[in-house]
CSV table of C-alpha atoms in Angstrom, one decimal:
chain,number,residue,atom,x,y,z
A,169,GLY,CA,-28.4,101.8,-95.3
A,170,GLN,CA,-29.6,101.7,-92.0
A,171,GLN,CA,-28.9,98.6,-89.8
A,172,VAL,CA,-30.5,97.9,-86.6
A,173,MET,CA,-30.5,94.5,-84.9
A,174,GLN,CA,-32.2,93.5,-82.3
A,175,ILE,CA,-31.0,90.9,-80.1
A,176,PRO,CA,-31.3,88.1,-78.8
A,177,GLN,CA,-34.4,86.9,-81.0
A,178,TYR,CA,-35.4,84.4,-78.0
A,179,GLN,CA,-35.0,84.5,-74.3
A,180,HIS,CA,-35.8,81.5,-71.7
A,181,VAL,CA,-35.5,82.7,-68.1
A,182,GLN,CA,-36.6,81.2,-64.7
A,183,GLU,CA,-38.9,83.3,-62.9
A,184,GLY,CA,-36.9,85.8,-60.8
A,185,GLU,CA,-33.9,85.8,-63.0
A,186,ASP,CA,-33.0,89.1,-65.0
A,187,PHE,CA,-33.5,89.6,-68.7
A,188,THR,CA,-32.1,92.2,-71.2
A,189,THR,CA,-32.7,92.8,-74.8
A,190,TYR,CA,-30.7,95.2,-76.6
A,191,CYS,CA,-30.8,97.3,-80.0
A,192,ASN,CA,-28.0,98.2,-81.8
A,193,SER,CA,-27.4,100.6,-85.0
A,194,SER,CA,-24.9,101.6,-87.5
A,195,THR,CA,-26.1,104.9,-87.8
A,196,THR,CA,-27.4,107.4,-85.2
A,197,LEU,CA,-30.9,107.3,-84.0
A,198,SER,CA,-33.1,110.0,-83.9
A,199,ASN,CA,-35.2,108.7,-81.1
A,200,ILE,CA,-36.3,105.3,-79.8
A,201,GLN,CA,-39.5,103.7,-78.6
A,202,TRP,CA,-40.0,100.3,-76.8
A,203,TYR,CA,-43.1,98.3,-77.4
A,204,LYS,CA,-44.2,95.1,-75.4
A,205,GLN,CA,-46.3,92.4,-77.5
A,206,ARG,CA,-48.2,89.8,-75.6
A,207,PRO,CA,-48.7,86.4,-77.6
A,208,GLY,CA,-52.1,86.9,-79.4
A,209,GLY,CA,-52.1,90.4,-78.4
A,210,HIS,CA,-50.9,94.2,-80.1
A,211,PRO,CA,-48.2,96.1,-79.6
A,212,VAL,CA,-48.2,98.2,-76.5
A,213,PHE,CA,-46.3,101.3,-75.7
A,214,LEU,CA,-44.0,101.2,-73.0
A,215,ILE,CA,-41.6,104.1,-73.2
A,216,GLN,CA,-39.7,106.6,-75.9
A,217,LEU,CA,-36.1,107.8,-75.4
A,218,VAL,CA,-34.9,110.8,-76.9
A,219,LYS,CA,-31.7,112.3,-75.2
A,220,SER,CA,-28.0,110.8,-75.7
A,221,GLY,CA,-27.2,108.7,-72.5
A,222,GLU,CA,-31.1,108.8,-71.3
A,223,VAL,CA,-32.0,106.5,-68.8
A,224,LYS,CA,-35.4,105.7,-67.5
A,225,LYS,CA,-37.4,103.1,-65.3
A,226,GLN,CA,-40.7,101.5,-64.8
A,227,LYS,CA,-40.8,99.7,-61.8
A,228,ARG,CA,-38.7,96.5,-62.6
A,229,LEU,CA,-37.9,97.9,-66.3
A,230,THR,CA,-34.9,99.8,-67.2
A,231,PHE,CA,-34.4,101.6,-70.7
A,232,GLN,CA,-31.2,102.7,-71.6
A,233,PHE,CA,-30.1,104.7,-74.7
A,234,GLY,CA,-26.6,105.3,-75.8
A,235,GLU,CA,-24.4,107.9,-75.3
A,236,ALA,CA,-23.8,108.2,-79.3
A,237,LYS,CA,-27.7,107.5,-79.4
A,238,LYS,CA,-26.6,104.0,-81.6
A,239,ASN,CA,-27.7,101.8,-79.3
A,240,SER,CA,-30.5,100.9,-76.6
A,241,SER,CA,-31.3,98.4,-74.0
A,242,LEU,CA,-34.2,97.4,-72.1
A,243,HIS,CA,-33.7,95.4,-68.7
A,244,ILE,CA,-36.1,93.4,-66.7
A,245,THR,CA,-35.2,92.8,-63.0
A,246,ALA,CA,-36.4,89.5,-61.4
A,247,THR,CA,-39.0,88.6,-64.2
A,248,GLN,CA,-42.3,87.5,-63.6
A,249,THR,CA,-44.8,85.3,-65.7
A,250,THR,CA,-46.7,88.0,-66.5
A,251,ASP,CA,-43.7,89.7,-68.4
A,252,VAL,CA,-43.8,87.0,-70.8
A,253,GLY,CA,-44.1,88.7,-74.7
A,254,THR,CA,-41.9,89.8,-77.4
A,255,TYR,CA,-40.4,93.0,-77.0
A,256,PHE,CA,-39.7,95.4,-79.6
A,257,CYS,CA,-37.3,98.5,-80.2
A,258,VAL,CA,-38.9,101.3,-82.7
A,259,PHE,CA,-36.6,103.9,-84.1
A,260,THR,CA,-36.0,106.6,-87.0
A,261,SER,CA,-32.8,108.3,-87.9
A,262,GLY,CA,-31.7,111.1,-90.0
A,263,GLY,CA,-34.7,113.0,-90.9
A,264,SER,CA,-37.0,110.1,-91.5
A,265,TYR,CA,-40.5,109.9,-89.5
A,266,ILE,CA,-41.0,106.5,-91.1
A,267,PRO,CA,-41.2,104.0,-87.9
A,268,THR,CA,-39.0,101.2,-88.1
A,269,PHE,CA,-39.6,97.9,-85.7
A,270,GLY,CA,-36.9,95.5,-84.7
A,271,ARG,CA,-37.1,91.9,-85.0
A,272,GLY,CA,-38.3,91.6,-81.6
A,273,THR,CA,-37.0,89.6,-78.8
A,274,SER,CA,-39.7,87.1,-77.6
A,275,LEU,CA,-39.0,86.5,-73.5
A,276,ILE,CA,-40.6,83.0,-72.3
A,277,VAL,CA,-40.6,83.1,-68.6
A,278,HIS,CA,-40.6,79.6,-66.9
A,279,PRO,CA,-42.2,79.4,-63.3
B,145,LYS,CA,-62.3,106.3,-73.7
B,146,ALA,CA,-62.5,103.4,-76.0
B,147,GLY,CA,-59.3,102.0,-77.6
B,148,VAL,CA,-58.7,101.4,-81.3
B,149,THR,CA,-60.9,99.3,-83.1
B,150,GLN,CA,-60.7,97.3,-86.3
B,151,THR,CA,-63.2,95.4,-88.5
B,152,PRO,CA,-63.3,92.9,-89.5
B,153,ARG,CA,-61.1,91.0,-86.9
B,154,TYR,CA,-60.7,87.9,-89.5
B,155,LEU,CA,-61.0,87.9,-93.3
B,156,ILE,CA,-60.8,84.7,-95.7
B,157,LYS,CA,-59.9,86.0,-99.4
B,158,THR,CA,-58.6,83.9,-102.7
B,159,ARG,CA,-56.1,85.4,-104.6
B,160,GLY,CA,-56.5,88.1,-107.2
B,161,GLN,CA,-59.7,89.7,-105.0
B,162,GLN,CA,-59.5,92.8,-103.0
B,163,VAL,CA,-59.9,93.6,-99.7
B,164,THR,CA,-60.8,96.6,-97.4
B,165,LEU,CA,-60.2,97.1,-93.8
B,166,SER,CA,-61.6,99.6,-91.3
B,167,CYS,CA,-59.9,101.3,-88.5
B,168,SER,CA,-61.3,103.8,-85.6
B,169,PRO,CA,-59.1,105.7,-83.9
B,170,ILE,CA,-59.2,106.9,-80.1
B,171,SER,CA,-61.3,109.6,-80.0
B,172,GLY,CA,-59.6,112.8,-80.6
B,173,HIS,CA,-56.6,111.0,-82.2
B,174,ARG,CA,-55.9,112.8,-85.9
B,175,SER,CA,-53.2,110.6,-86.7
B,176,VAL,CA,-53.7,106.8,-88.1
B,177,SER,CA,-50.8,104.3,-89.0
B,178,TRP,CA,-51.0,101.2,-90.6
B,179,TYR,CA,-48.7,98.0,-90.4
B,180,GLN,CA,-48.1,94.7,-91.6
B,181,GLN,CA,-47.0,91.7,-89.5
B,182,THR,CA,-45.7,88.6,-91.0
B,183,PRO,CA,-43.5,85.7,-89.1
B,184,GLY,CA,-41.4,86.4,-91.9
B,185,GLN,CA,-40.6,90.0,-92.0
B,186,GLY,CA,-42.1,91.1,-88.5
B,187,LEU,CA,-43.6,94.4,-88.1
B,188,GLN,CA,-43.5,96.8,-91.4
B,189,PHE,CA,-44.8,100.1,-92.0
B,190,LEU,CA,-47.3,100.7,-94.3
B,191,PHE,CA,-48.5,104.1,-94.1
B,192,GLU,CA,-49.7,107.2,-91.9
B,193,TYR,CA,-52.4,109.4,-92.3
B,194,PHE,CA,-52.9,112.9,-90.6
B,195,SER,CA,-55.9,115.5,-91.6
B,196,GLU,CA,-57.0,113.2,-94.3
B,197,THR,CA,-53.3,113.4,-96.1
B,198,GLN,CA,-51.1,110.9,-96.2
B,199,ARG,CA,-48.3,112.0,-94.3
B,200,ASN,CA,-45.5,109.0,-94.8
B,201,LYS,CA,-45.6,106.0,-96.8
B,202,GLY,CA,-43.2,102.7,-96.3
B,203,ASN,CA,-41.8,100.4,-98.9
B,204,PHE,CA,-44.8,98.5,-100.1
B,205,PRO,CA,-46.4,98.3,-103.6
B,206,GLY,CA,-49.0,100.5,-105.2
B,207,ARG,CA,-51.6,97.5,-104.6
B,208,PHE,CA,-51.3,98.8,-100.8
B,209,SER,CA,-53.6,102.2,-100.4
B,210,GLY,CA,-55.4,104.1,-98.1
B,211,ARG,CA,-57.3,106.8,-97.0
B,212,GLN,CA,-58.8,108.9,-93.9
B,213,PHE,CA,-62.0,110.3,-93.2
B,214,SER,CA,-63.1,114.0,-91.9
B,215,ASN,CA,-63.8,111.6,-88.5
B,216,SER,CA,-60.3,110.7,-88.6
B,217,ARG,CA,-61.3,107.0,-89.5
B,218,SER,CA,-59.2,105.1,-91.8
B,219,GLU,CA,-59.5,102.5,-94.3
B,220,MET,CA,-56.8,100.8,-96.2
B,221,ASN,CA,-57.0,98.7,-99.4
B,222,VAL,CA,-55.2,95.9,-100.9
B,223,SER,CA,-56.1,95.1,-104.7
B,224,THR,CA,-55.1,91.8,-106.5
B,225,LEU,CA,-54.4,89.9,-103.3
B,226,GLU,CA,-51.5,87.5,-103.5
B,227,LEU,CA,-50.6,84.7,-101.0
B,228,GLY,CA,-48.0,86.8,-99.5
B,229,ASP,CA,-50.2,89.1,-98.5
B,230,SER,CA,-51.3,87.0,-95.2
B,231,ALA,CA,-50.7,89.1,-92.3
B,232,LEU,CA,-52.0,90.6,-89.2
B,233,TYR,CA,-52.9,94.0,-90.4
B,234,LEU,CA,-52.4,96.3,-87.3
B,235,CYS,CA,-53.6,100.1,-87.0
B,236,ALA,CA,-52.4,102.7,-84.7
B,237,SER,CA,-53.5,105.9,-83.6
B,238,SER,CA,-51.6,108.8,-82.1
B,239,LEU,CA,-52.6,112.3,-81.2
B,240,SER,CA,-50.7,114.7,-83.7
B,241,ALA,CA,-47.2,113.9,-83.8
B,242,PRO,CA,-45.8,111.6,-86.7
B,243,SER,CA,-46.1,108.0,-85.3
B,244,SER,CA,-42.5,107.7,-84.9
B,245,LYS,CA,-42.3,110.7,-82.4
B,246,ASP,CA,-45.6,109.9,-80.5
B,247,THR,CA,-47.2,107.1,-78.3
B,248,GLN,CA,-48.8,104.9,-80.4
B,249,TYR,CA,-52.0,103.1,-79.4
B,250,PHE,CA,-52.7,99.6,-81.7
B,251,GLY,CA,-56.1,97.9,-82.3
B,252,PRO,CA,-56.5,94.5,-82.2
B,253,GLY,CA,-55.5,93.7,-85.5
B,254,THR,CA,-57.4,92.2,-88.8
B,255,ARG,CA,-56.1,88.8,-89.8
B,256,LEU,CA,-56.2,88.1,-93.4
B,257,THR,CA,-55.7,85.1,-94.9
B,258,VAL,CA,-55.3,84.6,-98.8
B,259,LEU,CA,-56.1,81.3,-100.4
């Protein structure tokens, strides 16, 4: 069956340091989305990646989709306390339309 | 534009009871999806409705059901509640495409506690 790992589960950083979370799949993904959930809040859509090797940027956030469409990453440059939250990858594979959430990476930023 | 609204925000029930949760999508959005979020299992897809029809369904028992009305508002029902059903239930709306291919806008959720 489909196996997707999101790592790390937690990441503590000092404000100003960089942060990266990864989603790795054993099968080819159709597309991947990234969401952020602040503590006590609800998931908020960040980006969707569809093409092999796609790279998208939003200010300090960089999203990548691997060439084989089996992995994706979210990189935050120079973290700020406002970046605190849990980042989820959401994916589908094959002909499925069922969105599957990764377990999430919780980012803790120390001022 | 108003966001996705969910009612009630908090609910306490006892085992064996049933519960109905309500979701109003963003105006103009025709797709509504439901998710269960727990610390142990994370965020799991329950089902998606589009134009009053269930379009996709996750791997949950038949005790979990839903429906969508002509105005796109949706309800989900859980019958014969179990302790393990305690969770945050999130509703998300999107314009029309399957939820996995479209931007989803989440509501604040309903926190269900089963005693």
